[in-house]
Amino acid sequence: MGTLSDAFGRTASDLRVSLTDHCNLRCTYCMPAEGLAWLPDESVLTDDELVRLIGIATSLLGVREVRFTGGEPLLRRSLVDIVQRTAALEAAPEISLTTNALGLARKAQSLAAAGLDRVNVSLDTIRSDTFTKITRRNRLHDVISGLEAAHEAGLGPVKINAVLLRGVNDDQGPELLRWALARDYHLRFIEQMPLDAQHGWRRHTMITADEILASLSTEFELSPARESRGSSPAELFVVDGGPATVGVIASITRPFCGDCDRVRLTADGQVRNCLFAHQESDLRGALRAGASDEELAQRWVAAVAGKLPGHGINDSRFLQPTRPMSAIGG
Ligand code: SAM
Ligand code: SF4
């Protein structure tokens, strides 16, 4: 039928699907200790609804990659089945998962067998006390066994996403990199973004890409990787002559909006054309009212056509979106 193109020449082919807004961790940069007011069950898309929308995206709208996220996607009981049904679509996409890895040790093999290609695991520290401080749960050992199981199941390259927080783990970048290199995990540092439910993000306290690179450079020799970053948000650096690399996703200080190829579907069936969008387009209502695949595809096309050129975080008039990262799907 067509593609998901916008007025600035970008085409979205990478779909992030949030499977739930629930989570079993409480990362301080994401949600408050008491959790959030979760979405009502009846507003969350059923497996059939989800798979139908993903099928529309891949067969009618040119989507080539699907990443399941959340909240914590492993909390969706039917995850293996959803992956299997996605992999069985006529225009099957590449399928990946962004997860905190709690419980991944038990599910990695069946996810791989169902057709999952890769995982990204969020891990900000390898020190148990720091992990508990950041996530408010004492579960570092579960994350580590989840990573090992993903590696063994062939869900690679296994990537790790890390956020550095000033005064908490900003001195631990080199240690985390050394640990990841020894296990062949691909580490990427993400600048903290204003997407926490508590609206606690401050420009002057976030750790910048320059600071991350300066800290890593105290122990490693970094040189910019030759391969172009394309639509990938991570700027890659070769470590100690290679072949290993480390990535930095500098959404704030080195924005990459001009190359963005993403579109998001929330667990309650809203299309978001940007993490920082203030508007959403409701597919659930139309779907439940009996819209055809073509009608849903048209709504999706219109939702992406209105995408703004950039997130505007560095603009003094920037307003944080109402939905936090955990409810949008990171
Ligand atoms: N629960 C899963 C996880 O943690 O991987 C998936 C959802 S989580 C919202 C997706 C990613 O968003 C994680 O890598 C997490 O570190 C990142 N994230 C959450 N809040 C963030 C923030 N305020 N700034 C930057 N990254 C954030
Ligand atoms: Fe949960 Fe992921 Fe948010 Fe941490 S970053 S609280 S694991 S959704």
Coordinates of C-alpha atoms and ligand atoms in Angstrom, one line a residue:
M1 CA 0.0 0.0 0.0
G2 CA 2.5 2.6 1.1
T3 CA 5.1 3.8 3.6
L4 CA 5.0 5.7 6.8
S5 CA 6.6 8.9 5.6
D6 CA 6.6 12.4 7.0
A7 CA 7.0 15.9 5.6
F8 CA 10.7 16.0 6.4
G9 CA 11.6 13.1 4.2
R10 CA 11.9 10.4 6.8
T11 CA 10.2 7.0 6.6
A12 CA 9.4 4.9 9.6
S13 CA 10.2 1.2 9.2
D14 CA 11.1 0.4 12.8
L15 CA 8.0 -0.2 15.0
R16 CA 8.3 -0.2 18.8
V17 CA 5.4 -2.1 20.4
S18 CA 4.7 -1.7 24.1
L19 CA 3.1 -4.9 25.4
T20 CA 2.3 -3.6 28.9
D21 CA 3.0 -0.5 31.1
H22 CA 3.6 -2.7 34.2
C23 CA 7.0 -3.2 35.5
N24 CA 8.7 -5.3 38.2
L25 CA 11.6 -2.7 38.7
R26 CA 11.3 0.9 39.7
C27 CA 14.3 2.6 38.0
T28 CA 14.6 6.0 39.5
Y29 CA 15.0 7.7 36.1
C30 CA 11.8 6.0 34.9
M31 CA 9.1 5.7 37.6
P32 CA 8.4 6.5 41.2
A33 CA 8.9 4.0 44.1
E34 CA 5.1 3.4 44.4
G35 CA 4.7 2.7 40.7
L36 CA 2.1 4.4 38.5
A37 CA -1.6 4.3 37.8
W38 CA -1.6 1.4 35.4
L39 CA -3.7 1.2 32.2
P40 CA -7.1 -0.4 32.8
D41 CA -7.0 -4.0 31.5
E42 CA -9.8 -3.4 29.0
S43 CA -7.9 -0.6 27.3
V44 CA -4.9 -2.9 26.6
L45 CA -4.8 -4.5 23.2
T46 CA -5.5 -8.2 23.1
D47 CA -3.0 -10.5 21.4
D48 CA -5.3 -10.8 18.4
E49 CA -5.6 -7.0 18.1
L50 CA -1.8 -6.6 18.5
V51 CA -0.9 -9.1 15.9
R52 CA -3.4 -7.7 13.5
L53 CA -1.9 -4.2 13.8
I54 CA 1.6 -5.5 13.4
G55 CA 0.5 -7.4 10.3
I56 CA -0.9 -4.2 8.9
A57 CA 2.3 -2.4 9.6
T58 CA 4.5 -5.1 7.9
S59 CA 2.3 -6.0 5.0
L60 CA 0.8 -2.6 4.1
L61 CA 3.1 0.0 5.5
G62 CA 6.7 -1.1 5.0
V63 CA 7.6 -1.8 8.6
R64 CA 10.7 -4.1 8.6
E65 CA 11.6 -4.3 12.3
V66 CA 9.5 -4.9 15.3
R67 CA 10.8 -4.4 18.8
F68 CA 8.7 -5.4 21.8
T69 CA 9.1 -3.3 24.8
G70 CA 7.1 -1.8 27.7
G71 CA 6.9 -1.4 30.8
E72 CA 8.5 -4.8 31.1
P73 CA 7.5 -7.0 28.1
L74 CA 8.4 -10.2 29.9
L75 CA 5.4 -9.6 32.2
R76 CA 3.1 -10.2 29.3
R77 CA 2.2 -13.8 29.8
S78 CA 1.6 -14.5 26.1
L79 CA 4.9 -13.0 24.9
V80 CA 6.2 -16.2 23.4
D81 CA 3.0 -16.7 21.5
I82 CA 2.9 -13.0 20.3
V83 CA 6.5 -13.4 19.0
Q84 CA 5.6 -16.7 17.3
R85 CA 2.6 -15.1 15.6
T86 CA 4.6 -12.1 14.5
A87 CA 7.3 -14.3 13.1
A88 CA 4.7 -16.2 11.2
L89 CA 3.2 -13.1 9.5
E90 CA 3.4 -13.1 5.7
A91 CA 5.8 -10.1 5.7
A92 CA 7.7 -11.2 8.8
P93 CA 9.8 -8.5 10.3
E94 CA 13.0 -8.8 12.3
I95 CA 12.0 -9.2 15.9
S96 CA 13.8 -7.9 19.0
L97 CA 13.0 -7.3 22.7
T98 CA 14.0 -4.6 25.1
T99 CA 13.8 -6.0 28.6
N100 CA 15.1 -5.7 32.1
A101 CA 15.8 -9.4 31.8
L102 CA 14.0 -10.5 35.0
G103 CA 12.8 -14.0 34.2
L104 CA 14.6 -14.0 30.8
A105 CA 16.7 -17.0 32.0
R106 CA 13.5 -19.1 32.0
K107 CA 12.2 -17.8 28.6
A108 CA 15.2 -17.2 26.4
Q109 CA 15.2 -20.6 24.7
S110 CA 11.4 -20.6 23.9
L111 CA 11.6 -16.9 22.7
A112 CA 14.4 -17.9 20.3
A113 CA 12.5 -20.9 19.1
A114 CA 9.4 -18.7 18.6
G115 CA 11.4 -16.5 16.2
L116 CA 12.9 -13.7 18.4
D117 CA 16.1 -12.5 16.8
R118 CA 17.8 -10.3 19.4
V119 CA 17.5 -8.8 22.9
N120 CA 18.5 -5.5 24.4
V121 CA 18.9 -5.7 28.2
S122 CA 18.9 -2.7 30.4
L123 CA 21.7 -2.8 33.0
D124 CA 23.3 0.3 34.5
T125 CA 25.8 -1.2 36.9
I126 CA 27.3 -4.6 37.9
R127 CA 27.5 -3.6 41.6
S128 CA 24.6 -5.1 43.6
D129 CA 24.3 -2.1 46.0
T130 CA 24.2 0.4 43.1
F131 CA 21.7 -1.8 41.2
T132 CA 19.4 -1.9 44.2
K133 CA 19.7 1.9 44.6
I134 CA 18.8 2.6 41.0
T135 CA 16.1 0.0 40.4
R136 CA 14.8 -0.2 44.1
R137 CA 14.9 -4.0 43.8
N138 CA 17.7 -6.4 44.8
R139 CA 17.7 -8.4 41.5
L140 CA 21.1 -8.0 39.9
H141 CA 21.7 -11.8 39.9
D142 CA 18.5 -12.3 37.8
V143 CA 19.6 -9.8 35.2
I144 CA 23.0 -11.5 34.9
S145 CA 21.5 -14.9 34.5
G146 CA 19.0 -13.5 31.9
L147 CA 21.9 -12.1 29.9
E148 CA 23.7 -15.4 30.0
A149 CA 20.6 -17.3 28.9
A150 CA 20.0 -14.9 26.0
H151 CA 23.6 -15.3 24.8
E152 CA 23.3 -19.1 25.0
A153 CA 20.0 -19.1 23.2
G154 CA 21.6 -17.2 20.3
L155 CA 19.7 -14.0 20.8
G156 CA 22.7 -12.0 19.8
P157 CA 24.5 -9.8 19.5
V158 CA 23.2 -9.2 23.1
K159 CA 23.1 -5.5 23.6
I160 CA 23.1 -3.8 27.0
N161 CA 21.6 -0.3 27.5
A162 CA 23.0 1.7 30.4
V163 CA 22.0 5.1 31.8
L164 CA 24.6 6.9 34.0
L165 CA 23.3 9.0 36.8
R166 CA 25.3 11.8 38.5
G167 CA 26.6 10.7 41.9
V168 CA 25.1 7.3 41.6
N169 CA 26.9 5.3 38.9
D170 CA 28.7 7.9 36.7
D171 CA 32.1 6.6 37.9
Q172 CA 31.2 3.0 36.8
G173 CA 31.2 3.3 33.0
P174 CA 34.7 1.8 32.5
E175 CA 33.9 -1.1 34.9
L176 CA 30.7 -1.9 33.1
L177 CA 32.4 -1.7 29.7
R178 CA 35.2 -4.1 30.8
W179 CA 32.6 -6.5 32.1
A180 CA 30.5 -6.4 28.9
L181 CA 33.6 -6.8 26.6
A182 CA 34.7 -9.9 28.5
R183 CA 31.3 -11.5 27.8
D184 CA 30.8 -10.2 24.2
Y185 CA 27.9 -8.1 25.2
H186 CA 27.5 -4.9 23.1
L187 CA 27.3 -1.9 25.6
R188 CA 25.5 1.3 24.7
F189 CA 25.2 4.3 27.1
I190 CA 22.0 6.3 26.8
E191 CA 21.8 9.9 27.9
Q192 CA 19.1 10.4 30.5
M193 CA 15.9 11.9 28.9
P194 CA 13.0 13.9 30.3
L195 CA 10.6 11.0 30.2
D196 CA 10.4 10.0 33.9
A197 CA 6.9 9.9 35.4
Q198 CA 8.1 12.2 38.3
H199 CA 9.4 14.9 35.9
G200 CA 12.7 14.9 37.9
W201 CA 15.0 15.2 34.9
R202 CA 17.2 18.3 34.9
R203 CA 19.4 19.4 32.0
H204 CA 22.3 20.4 34.3
T205 CA 22.4 17.1 36.3
M206 CA 22.2 14.7 33.4
I207 CA 25.5 13.0 32.3
T208 CA 26.3 14.1 28.8
A209 CA 27.9 12.0 26.0
D210 CA 31.0 14.1 26.3
E211 CA 31.3 13.1 30.0
I212 CA 30.6 9.4 29.2
L213 CA 33.3 9.4 26.6
A214 CA 35.8 11.3 28.8
S215 CA 35.2 8.8 31.6
L216 CA 35.6 5.7 29.3
S217 CA 38.8 7.3 27.8
T218 CA 40.5 7.2 31.2
E219 CA 40.8 3.4 30.7
F220 CA 40.2 2.7 27.0
E221 CA 41.4 4.0 23.7
L222 CA 38.3 5.0 21.8
S223 CA 38.1 6.0 18.1
P224 CA 35.0 6.7 16.0
A225 CA 33.9 3.6 14.2
R226 CA 34.0 3.9 10.4
E227 CA 30.6 2.5 9.7
S228 CA 27.9 5.2 9.3
R229 CA 25.4 5.3 12.0
G230 CA 22.5 5.5 9.5
S231 CA 19.2 5.5 11.3
S232 CA 20.7 3.9 14.4
P233 CA 20.7 6.3 17.3
A234 CA 24.0 4.9 18.7
E235 CA 27.3 6.6 17.8
L236 CA 29.8 3.8 17.8
F237 CA 33.4 3.9 19.0
V238 CA 36.0 1.2 18.4
V239 CA 37.5 0.1 21.8
D240 CA 41.3 -0.4 22.0
G241 CA 41.8 -0.9 18.3
G242 CA 38.8 -3.2 18.0
P243 CA 37.0 -5.3 16.9
A244 CA 34.8 -4.5 19.9
T245 CA 32.8 -1.3 20.0
V246 CA 30.9 0.8 22.5
G247 CA 27.9 3.0 21.7
V248 CA 26.6 6.3 22.9
I249 CA 23.0 7.3 22.4
A250 CA 23.1 11.1 22.9
S251 CA 19.5 12.0 22.3
I252 CA 19.9 15.3 24.2
T253 CA 23.4 16.7 23.3
R254 CA 23.7 15.2 19.8
P255 CA 20.1 14.7 18.6
F256 CA 19.5 12.4 15.6
C257 CA 15.9 13.2 14.9
G258 CA 16.7 13.9 11.2
D259 CA 17.5 10.2 10.7
C260 CA 14.7 8.8 12.9
D261 CA 13.0 5.8 11.4
R262 CA 10.8 4.9 14.4
V263 CA 7.1 4.8 15.1
R264 CA 5.5 3.5 18.3
L265 CA 2.4 1.7 19.3
T266 CA 1.4 1.9 22.9
A267 CA -0.1 -1.0 24.8
D268 CA -3.5 0.7 24.6
G269 CA -3.3 1.0 20.8
Q270 CA -2.2 4.6 20.3
V271 CA 0.3 5.5 17.6
R272 CA 3.0 7.9 18.6
N273 CA 5.3 9.2 15.9
C274 CA 7.9 10.3 18.5
L275 CA 8.8 9.5 22.1
F276 CA 8.3 13.2 22.8
A277 CA 5.1 13.7 20.8
H278 CA 2.2 15.5 22.6
Q279 CA -0.4 13.9 20.3
E280 CA -1.3 10.3 19.7
S281 CA -3.6 8.7 17.1
D282 CA -6.1 6.2 18.4
L283 CA -6.1 2.9 16.5
R284 CA -7.8 0.9 19.2
G285 CA -11.1 2.8 19.0
A286 CA -11.2 2.4 15.2
L287 CA -10.2 -1.2 15.3
R288 CA -12.8 -2.1 17.9
A289 CA -15.4 -0.2 15.9
G290 CA -14.8 -2.5 13.0
A291 CA -12.4 -0.6 10.8
S292 CA -10.9 -2.5 7.9
D293 CA -7.1 -3.1 7.5
E294 CA -7.0 -0.4 4.9
E295 CA -8.7 2.1 7.1
L296 CA -6.4 1.4 10.0
A297 CA -3.4 1.7 7.6
Q298 CA -4.7 5.1 6.5
R299 CA -5.0 6.3 10.1
W300 CA -1.4 5.1 10.7
V301 CA -0.1 6.9 7.6
A302 CA -1.8 10.1 8.7
A303 CA -0.3 9.8 12.2
V304 CA 3.2 9.6 10.9
A305 CA 2.7 12.3 8.3
G306 CA 2.4 14.9 11.1
K307 CA 5.7 14.0 12.7
L308 CA 7.6 17.1 13.9
P309 CA 11.2 17.7 12.7
G310 CA 12.7 17.2 16.2
H311 CA 12.0 16.6 19.8
G312 CA 12.7 20.2 20.8
I313 CA 14.3 19.3 24.2
N314 CA 16.9 22.0 23.7
D315 CA 14.2 24.7 23.1
S316 CA 13.3 26.8 26.1
R317 CA 9.6 26.1 25.4
F318 CA 10.0 22.4 25.6
L319 CA 7.3 20.6 27.5
Q320 CA 7.7 17.0 28.7
P321 CA 5.0 14.6 27.3
T322 CA 2.3 13.6 29.7
R323 CA 3.0 9.9 29.2
P324 CA 6.2 8.6 30.8
M325 CA 8.7 6.3 28.9
S326 CA 7.3 3.2 30.6
A327 CA 3.8 3.8 29.2
I328 CA 5.0 4.9 25.8
G329 CA 7.4 2.0 25.2
G330 CA 11.1 2.8 25.3
Ligands
SAM1 N1 11.6 -2.5 31.0 C1 12.4 -2.6 29.8 C2 13.8 -2.2 30.0 O1 14.1 -1.5 31.0 O2 14.6 -2.5 29.2 C3 11.8 -1.9 28.6 C4 11.2 -0.6 28.8 S1 12.3 0.7 29.3 C5 11.3 2.1 29.4 C6 13.3 0.9 27.8 C7 14.6 1.6 27.9 O3 14.3 2.9 28.3 C8 15.6 1.1 29.0 O4 16.8 0.8 28.4 C9 15.7 2.2 30.0 O5 17.0 2.2 30.5 C10 15.4 3.4 29.2 N2 14.9 4.5 29.9 C11 13.9 4.6 30.8 N3 13.7 5.8 31.3 C12 14.7 6.6 30.7 C13 15.1 7.9 30.8 N4 14.4 8.8 31.5 N5 16.1 8.4 30.0 C14 16.8 7.5 29.2 N6 16.5 6.2 29.1 C15 15.4 5.7 29.8
SF4_2 FE1 10.9 -0.8 34.4 FE2 12.4 -0.6 32.3 FE3 11.3 1.6 33.5 FE4 13.3 0.2 34.7 S1 13.4 1.4 32.8 S2 11.3 0.9 35.7 S3 12.9 -1.8 34.1 S4 10.2 0.0 32.5

